[in-house]
Structure formats: structure tokens, C-alpha cells
GROMACS .gro file of C-alpha atoms in nm:
model
  204
    1MET     CA    1   2.834   8.051  17.017
    2LYS     CA    2   2.714   7.755  16.807
    3THR     CA    3   2.374   7.905  16.755
    4THR     CA    4   2.551   8.253  16.670
    5LEU     CA    5   2.732   8.014  16.408
    6TYR     CA    6   2.463   7.937  16.250
    7ILE     CA    7   2.297   8.168  16.163
    8LEU     CA    8   2.581   8.326  16.028
    9PHE     CA    9   2.571   8.054  15.774
   10GLY     CA   10   2.175   8.077  15.754
   11ILE     CA   11   2.218   8.403  15.638
   12LEU     CA   12   2.537   8.347  15.438
   13PHE     CA   13   2.336   8.080  15.269
   14LEU     CA   14   2.070   8.294  15.169
   15PHE     CA   15   2.302   8.524  15.055
   16ILE     CA   16   2.409   8.318  14.818
   17VAL     CA   17   2.065   8.130  14.658
   18TRP     CA   18   1.987   8.502  14.591
   19GLN     CA   19   2.228   8.652  14.411
   20PHE     CA   20   2.312   8.320  14.208
   21TYR     CA   21   1.888   8.352  14.142
   22GLY     CA   22   1.908   8.728  14.044
   23SER     CA   23   2.189   8.698  13.803
   24TYR     CA   24   1.984   8.420  13.669
   25THR     CA   25   1.660   8.630  13.661
   26ASN     CA   26   1.871   8.920  13.514
   27LYS     CA   27   1.873   8.703  13.182
   28LYS     CA   28   1.528   8.754  13.117
   29TYR     CA   29   1.551   9.154  13.130
   30GLU     CA   30   1.475   9.261  12.709
   31THR     CA   31   1.750   9.367  12.581
   32PRO     CA   32   1.733   9.629  12.256
   33SER     CA   33   1.815   9.429  11.923
   34ASN     CA   34   2.148   9.512  11.873
   35GLU     CA   35   2.375   9.396  11.580
   36ILE     CA   36   2.819   9.273  11.563
   37ILE     CA   37   2.972   9.449  11.235
   38GLY     CA   38   3.337   9.323  11.408
   39SER     CA   39   3.586   9.416  11.693
   40ILE     CA   40   3.936   9.547  11.766
   41ASN     CA   41   4.161   9.427  11.991
   42SER     CA   42   3.916   9.421  12.297
   43ILE     CA   43   3.668   9.585  12.212
   44ASP     CA   44   3.288   9.589  11.954
   45PHE     CA   45   3.103   9.773  11.753
   46LYS     CA   46   2.774   9.800  11.738
   47ILE     CA   47   2.495   9.873  11.561
   48TYR     CA   48   2.140   9.890  11.794
   49ASP     CA   49   1.847   9.942  11.489
   50ARG     CA   50   1.625  10.180  11.699
   51TYR     CA   51   1.491  10.148  12.080
   52THR     CA   52   1.322  10.428  12.241
   53LYS     CA   53   1.416  10.540  12.617
   54ALA     CA   54   1.298  10.741  12.882
   55SER     CA   55   1.540  10.943  13.061
   56VAL     CA   56   1.598  11.296  13.324
   57ARG     CA   57   1.855  11.535  13.276
   58THR     CA   58   2.164  11.508  13.569
   59GLU     CA   59   2.464  11.755  13.560
   60ALA     CA   60   2.736  11.747  13.377
   61TYR     CA   61   2.997  11.494  13.311
   62ASN     CA   62   2.890  11.312  13.725
   63MET     CA   63   2.852  10.891  13.700
   64ASN     CA   64   2.700  11.023  14.163
   65SER     CA   65   2.403  11.257  13.930
   66ALA     CA   66   2.314  11.094  13.788
   67SER     CA   67   2.215  10.727  13.993
   68ARG     CA   68   2.000  11.010  14.231
   69ASN     CA   69   1.749  11.062  13.971
   70PHE     CA   70   1.672  10.603  13.976
   71PRO     CA   71   1.361  10.618  14.198
   72VAL     CA   72   1.184  10.936  13.925
   73LEU     CA   73   1.195  10.670  13.693
   74ALA     CA   74   1.202  10.386  13.887
   75ASN     CA   75   0.912  10.494  13.985
   76TYR     CA   76   0.792  10.633  13.648
   77ILE     CA   77   0.791  10.175  13.510
   78PHE     CA   78   0.638  10.101  13.792
   79GLY     CA   79   0.347  10.310  13.712
   80GLY     CA   80   0.319  10.602  13.884
   81ASN     CA   81   0.231  10.809  13.573
   82LYS     CA   82  -0.047  10.941  13.493
   83ASP     CA   83  -0.202  10.667  13.276
   84SER     CA   84  -0.077  10.380  13.567
   85ILE     CA   85   0.024  10.165  13.350
   86GLN     CA   86   0.331   9.931  13.477
   87MET     CA   87   0.631   9.856  13.258
   88ALA     CA   88   0.915   9.601  13.279
   89MET     CA   89   1.230   9.660  13.304
   90THR     CA   90   1.537   9.641  13.098
   91SER     CA   91   1.842   9.584  13.054
   92PRO     CA   92   2.142   9.835  13.019
   93VAL     CA   93   2.031  10.167  13.215
   94LEU     CA   94   2.218  10.456  13.073
   95TYR     CA   95   2.476  10.716  13.148
   96LYS     CA   96   2.527  10.917  12.938
   97MET     CA   97   2.809  11.107  13.012
   98SER     CA   98   2.852  11.483  12.874
   99ASN     CA   99   2.753  11.802  12.870
  100LYS     CA  100   2.427  11.762  12.809
  101SER     CA  101   2.489  11.497  12.995
  102SER     CA  102   2.130  11.218  13.140
  103PHE     CA  103   2.034  10.850  13.245
  104SER     CA  104   1.848  10.657  13.102
  105PHE     CA  105   1.639  10.348  13.157
  106ILE     CA  106   1.544  10.154  12.778
  107MET     CA  107   1.177  10.135  12.726
  108PRO     CA  108   1.069   9.840  12.670
  109LEU     CA  109   0.992   9.721  12.217
  110GLU     CA  110   0.610   9.777  12.249
  111PHE     CA  111   0.659  10.160  12.396
  112GLU     CA  112   0.697  10.443  12.151
  113ILE     CA  113   0.649  10.770  12.259
  114ASN     CA  114   0.296  10.796  12.018
  115ASN     CA  115   0.220  10.492  12.276
  116LEU     CA  116   0.440  10.538  12.646
  117PRO     CA  117   0.198  10.723  12.935
  118SER     CA  118   0.278  11.044  13.051
  119PRO     CA  119   0.466  11.089  13.313
  120ASN     CA  120   0.367  11.282  13.625
  121THR     CA  121   0.751  11.485  13.575
  122GLU     CA  122   0.817  11.775  13.359
  123LYS     CA  123   1.181  11.607  13.451
  124ILE     CA  124   1.162  11.298  13.227
  125PHE     CA  125   1.114  11.325  12.863
  126PHE     CA  126   1.135  11.038  12.596
  127GLU     CA  127   1.336  11.048  12.324
  128THR     CA  128   1.470  10.750  11.987
  129ILE     CA  129   1.767  10.633  11.876
  130ASN     CA  130   1.808  10.457  11.506
  131ASN     CA  131   2.092  10.357  11.419
  132GLN     CA  132   2.344  10.411  11.655
  133CYS     CA  133   2.721  10.299  11.589
  134ILE     CA  134   2.907  10.234  11.880
  135ALA     CA  135   3.316  10.092  12.003
  136VAL     CA  136   3.158   9.932  12.306
  137ILE     CA  137   3.473   9.771  12.623
  138LYS     CA  138   3.312   9.584  12.838
  139PHE     CA  139   3.492   9.536  13.227
  140SER     CA  140   3.285   9.406  13.534
  141GLY     CA  141   3.267   9.458  13.906
  142PHE     CA  142   3.034   9.806  14.009
  143ALA     CA  143   3.072  10.063  13.799
  144ASN     CA  144   3.197  10.410  13.870
  145GLU     CA  145   3.291  10.711  13.796
  146LYS     CA  146   3.703  10.615  13.825
  147ASN     CA  147   3.719  10.240  13.704
  148CYS     CA  148   3.440  10.382  13.402
  149ALA     CA  149   3.661  10.669  13.319
  150ALA     CA  150   3.963  10.410  13.257
  151LYS     CA  151   3.770  10.176  13.057
  152HIS     CA  152   3.612  10.504  12.846
  153LEU     CA  153   4.028  10.594  12.802
  154GLU     CA  154   4.148  10.300  12.730
  155LEU     CA  155   3.867  10.337  12.443
  156LEU     CA  156   3.964  10.624  12.316
  157ASN     CA  157   4.361  10.459  12.349
  158ILE     CA  158   4.249  10.212  12.048
  159LEU     CA  159   4.028  10.377  11.808
  160LYS     CA  160   4.323  10.626  11.843
  161LYS     CA  161   4.534  10.399  11.727
  162ASN     CA  162   4.319  10.258  11.491
  163ASN     CA  163   4.203  10.617  11.298
  164ILE     CA  164   3.850  10.600  11.436
  165GLU     CA  165   3.676  10.975  11.473
  166CYS     CA  166   3.490  10.997  11.790
  167ASN     CA  167   3.447  11.269  12.021
  168ARG     CA  168   3.517  11.292  12.505
  169ASP     CA  169   3.147  11.212  12.519
  170PHE     CA  170   3.082  10.829  12.610
  171ILE     CA  171   2.763  10.618  12.763
  172ILE     CA  172   2.766  10.371  13.107
  173ALA     CA  173   2.569  10.131  12.981
  174VAL     CA  174   2.502   9.859  13.381
  175TYR     CA  175   2.312   9.575  13.315
  176GLN     CA  176   2.293   9.445  13.616
  177PRO     CA  177   2.060   9.626  13.926
  178PRO     CA  178   2.245   9.760  14.218
  179TYR     CA  179   2.140   9.522  14.487
  180GLN     CA  180   2.397   9.221  14.227
  181VAL     CA  181   2.778   9.089  14.379
  182ILE     CA  182   2.820   8.772  14.145
  183ASN     CA  183   2.846   8.820  13.782
  184ARG     CA  184   2.859   9.230  13.691
  185LYS     CA  185   2.797   9.326  13.338
  186ASN     CA  186   2.909   9.736  13.257
  187GLU     CA  187   3.048   9.885  12.868
  188ILE     CA  188   3.131  10.154  12.716
  189TRP     CA  189   3.003  10.325  12.489
  190VAL     CA  190   3.152  10.557  12.218
  191GLU     CA  191   2.923  10.690  11.920
  192VAL     CA  192   3.161  10.588  11.589
  193ASN     CA  193   3.118  10.651  11.203
  194ALA     CA  194   2.994  10.285  11.062
  195LEU     CA  195   3.131  10.356  10.716
  196GLU     CA  196   3.439  10.462  10.872
  197VAL     CA  197   3.442  10.142  11.080
  198LYS     CA  198   3.367   9.872  10.828
  199SER     CA  199   3.588  10.037  10.582
  200ILE     CA  200   3.868  10.010  10.868
  201LEU     CA  201   3.783   9.674  10.923
  202HIS     CA  202   3.745   9.572  10.600
  203LYS     CA  203   4.019   9.600  10.565
  204GLU     CA  204   4.192   9.369  10.911
   0.00000   0.00000   0.00000
């Protein structure tokens, strides 16, 4: 009996150490640079100057469909491409929820469309995003369709109350890998007009 308890406590201890180690190492993942231009209530407004992403199309507004494509992009960055080039994992991964939904990995800064390795599958496509202004709301835990929908609605309500226009489309940004349980960070992004936001923030 004691031996079983020792084994269970040992496994639990190793799991906790692994989680804290994973939490620490994930902070080293490269993230695209951004500028926070202001905040209203619980949301921030950010501008991403430029980043390139590799994406796979998924079912419209379907997060589960997007998650199934994780292995396609993971295989690509870990060397499963025509040039056998391995790339570092970055953060966050992006779920674009729209009529043309997609799941994306942001490419390391040294890569742009003209020097990215060619994929082994036609499922993967590339896009460079410039001067993206977004409204952001954060939440912890594991992202799923239910809590993402609730946070998206909360974000829309705040934007509406402040007369900031946007459409139904949104992006789910997940910063930690699926195996990490503690210190999880997620965001909902909604694209907004930078000039409109700056004008409203200036009045605050």
C-alpha cells in the first residue's frame, strides 16, 4: 500500500515539475511584436506591425475542425517540407473564426513568404499581415467553443457600448501547447479601425 502511495506521489511530483518547466520554457517562444495603444474596461487595443503565418483552411466557425489540422502545420515546421528545414515553434497559434475559417502558425521573424520552405501538401497556404489593429480580451484555462463564444460576445458588447465598429469575424489566440495545464493564456481578437480607436481613446 505504501509503495503504491509513494509511486503515485512520485508521479504527481514529476507532473507538477513538468508543468512548471513547460510554463517557463513556453515564455521563450517567439511572439510577433505589437504595440498596445490603449485600453477600455477589460479590453486592450493592439497594433501588430507585421507577421507571416502558415495556415490550413477549416470549417466555418468550427474550432474542433481547426484543431484537427494541428498535425499538418506541426509536421511542416518540424521539417516535413520539401526543403527539410526545421523551424522554431512560435506563440500564439491562431484560429480564425469566419466564413473562411483557418488555423495558423505564426512563422519565425526570419521567415517571410519569399524564403519559407515549400510545403509537402497543398493544404498549407501563406499570408503576411500588415498593420493589424485588434481589440483583445484575455482569459485563462483551456479554450473551447463555449468559453470562446462567451468571451467574443463580451468583447462585442464592450465595443458596441463604445461605438467601435467591427464585424462577426474573430480570432482565437492560444499561447500554450495542449499538454500545459497551468498558467494558460488565451485571447479573443477582433479587427477594428486604428484611426477610429485612436480617436475614441483620445476622448477618454
